[in-house]
C-alpha positions as semicolon CSV with decimal commas, in nm:
position;residue;x (nm);y (nm);z (nm)
1;X;1,481;1,209;-1,948
2;X;1,698;1,310;-1,661
3;X;1,713;1,134;-1,328
4;X;1,490;1,324;-1,092
5;X;1,500;1,121;-0,770
6;X;1,613;0,782;-0,622
7;X;1,388;0,587;-0,397
8;X;1,527;0,294;-0,195
9;X;1,344;-0,017;-0,281
10;X;1,386;-0,391;-0,209
11;X;1,340;-0,602;-0,534
12;X;1,096;-0,348;-0,668
13;X;0,854;-0,520;-0,915
14;X;0,591;-0,256;-0,981
15;X;0,502;0,105;-0,927
16;X;0,142;0,230;-0,926
17;X;0,042;0,606;-0,921
18;X;-0,254;0,720;-0,762
19;X;-0,423;1,052;-0,698
20;X;-0,654;1,111;-0,392
21;X;-0,818;1,451;-0,348
22;X;-0,552;1,604;-0,558
23;X;-0,266;1,449;-0,368
24;X;-0,027;1,224;-0,552
25;X;0,112;0,894;-0,425
26;X;0,337;0,622;-0,571
27;X;0,307;0,271;-0,437
28;X;0,602;0,035;-0,486
29;X;0,570;-0,348;-0,469
30;X;0,880;-0,491;-0,308
31;X;0,928;-0,852;-0,407
32;X;1,136;-0,977;-0,118
33;X;0,978;-1,247;0,114
34;X;0,876;-1,080;0,439
35;X;0,968;-0,731;0,300
36;X;0,720;-0,448;0,331
37;X;0,623;-0,243;0,051
38;X;0,585;0,137;0,075
39;X;0,369;0,424;-0,051
40;X;0,535;0,754;-0,119
41;X;0,355;1,092;-0,113
42;X;0,443;1,397;-0,343
43;X;0,529;1,678;-0,094
44;X;0,558;1,944;-0,365
45;X;0,921;1,884;-0,450
46;X;0,983;1,502;-0,413
47;X;0,822;1,176;-0,316
48;X;0,874;1,095;0,068
49;X;0,784;0,771;0,223
50;X;0,439;0,796;0,372
51;X;0,331;0,440;0,478
52;X;0,469;0,096;0,491
53;X;0,228;-0,193;0,407
54;X;0,301;-0,562;0,499
55;X;0,361;-0,751;0,189
56;X;0,508;-1,088;0,115
57;X;0,664;-1,131;-0,232
58;X;0,469;-0,836;-0,372
59;X;0,429;-0,847;-0,747
60;X;0,181;-0,574;-0,847
61;X;-0,029;-0,294;-0,699
62;X;-0,362;-0,177;-0,865
63;X;-0,549;0,134;-0,761
64;X;-0,932;0,109;-0,771
65;X;-1,171;0,387;-0,718
66;X;-1,539;0,255;-0,649
67;X;-1,822;0,498;-0,577
68;X;-1,562;0,770;-0,468
69;X;-1,369;0,525;-0,234
70;X;-1,003;0,449;-0,299
71;X;-0,857;0,095;-0,281
72;X;-0,504;-0,044;-0,341
73;X;-0,482;-0,410;-0,421
74;X;-0,146;-0,585;-0,384
75;X;-0,084;-0,927;-0,548
76;X;0,157;-1,115;-0,321
77;X;0,335;-1,429;-0,456
78;X;0,425;-1,747;-0,266
79;X;0,284;-2,074;-0,151
80;X;0,011;-2,025;0,110
81;X;0,043;-1,638;0,081
82;X;-0,272;-1,426;0,052
83;X;-0,294;-1,094;-0,141
84;X;-0,478;-0,808;0,009
85;X;-0,692;-0,503;-0,060
86;X;-0,635;-0,180;0,131
87;X;-0,885;0,100;0,177
88;X;-0,810;0,469;0,204
89;X;-0,955;0,576;0,534
90;X;-0,902;0,951;0,489
91;X;-0,556;0,962;0,631
92;X;-0,379;0,633;0,535
93;X;-0,450;0,287;0,383
94;X;-0,588;0,013;0,612
95;X;-0,614;-0,354;0,529
96;X;-0,976;-0,417;0,409
97;X;-0,977;-0,772;0,276
98;X;-0,742;-1,069;0,233
99;X;-0,790;-1,262;-0,095
């Protein structure tokens, strides 16, 4: 393999690929405390930052599709820190539930 693209991260722990309506996204879990994680969108030639999501010690992303609806769950790590599920609202991911 040859390097294709570099994407800035901050203590990246996990990448999750997801496809929504034929569009490709990569979510990166940035581990730093108080550091946001990011979702990148494939623009046809490269992945560009699409959305930042508040995370705190993010360890892992998981994409779920339930009855045609798309969700991204992030596992945050830390004492007293909640993890979260985000729902695709048609244009971006919005926080759906803290767990």
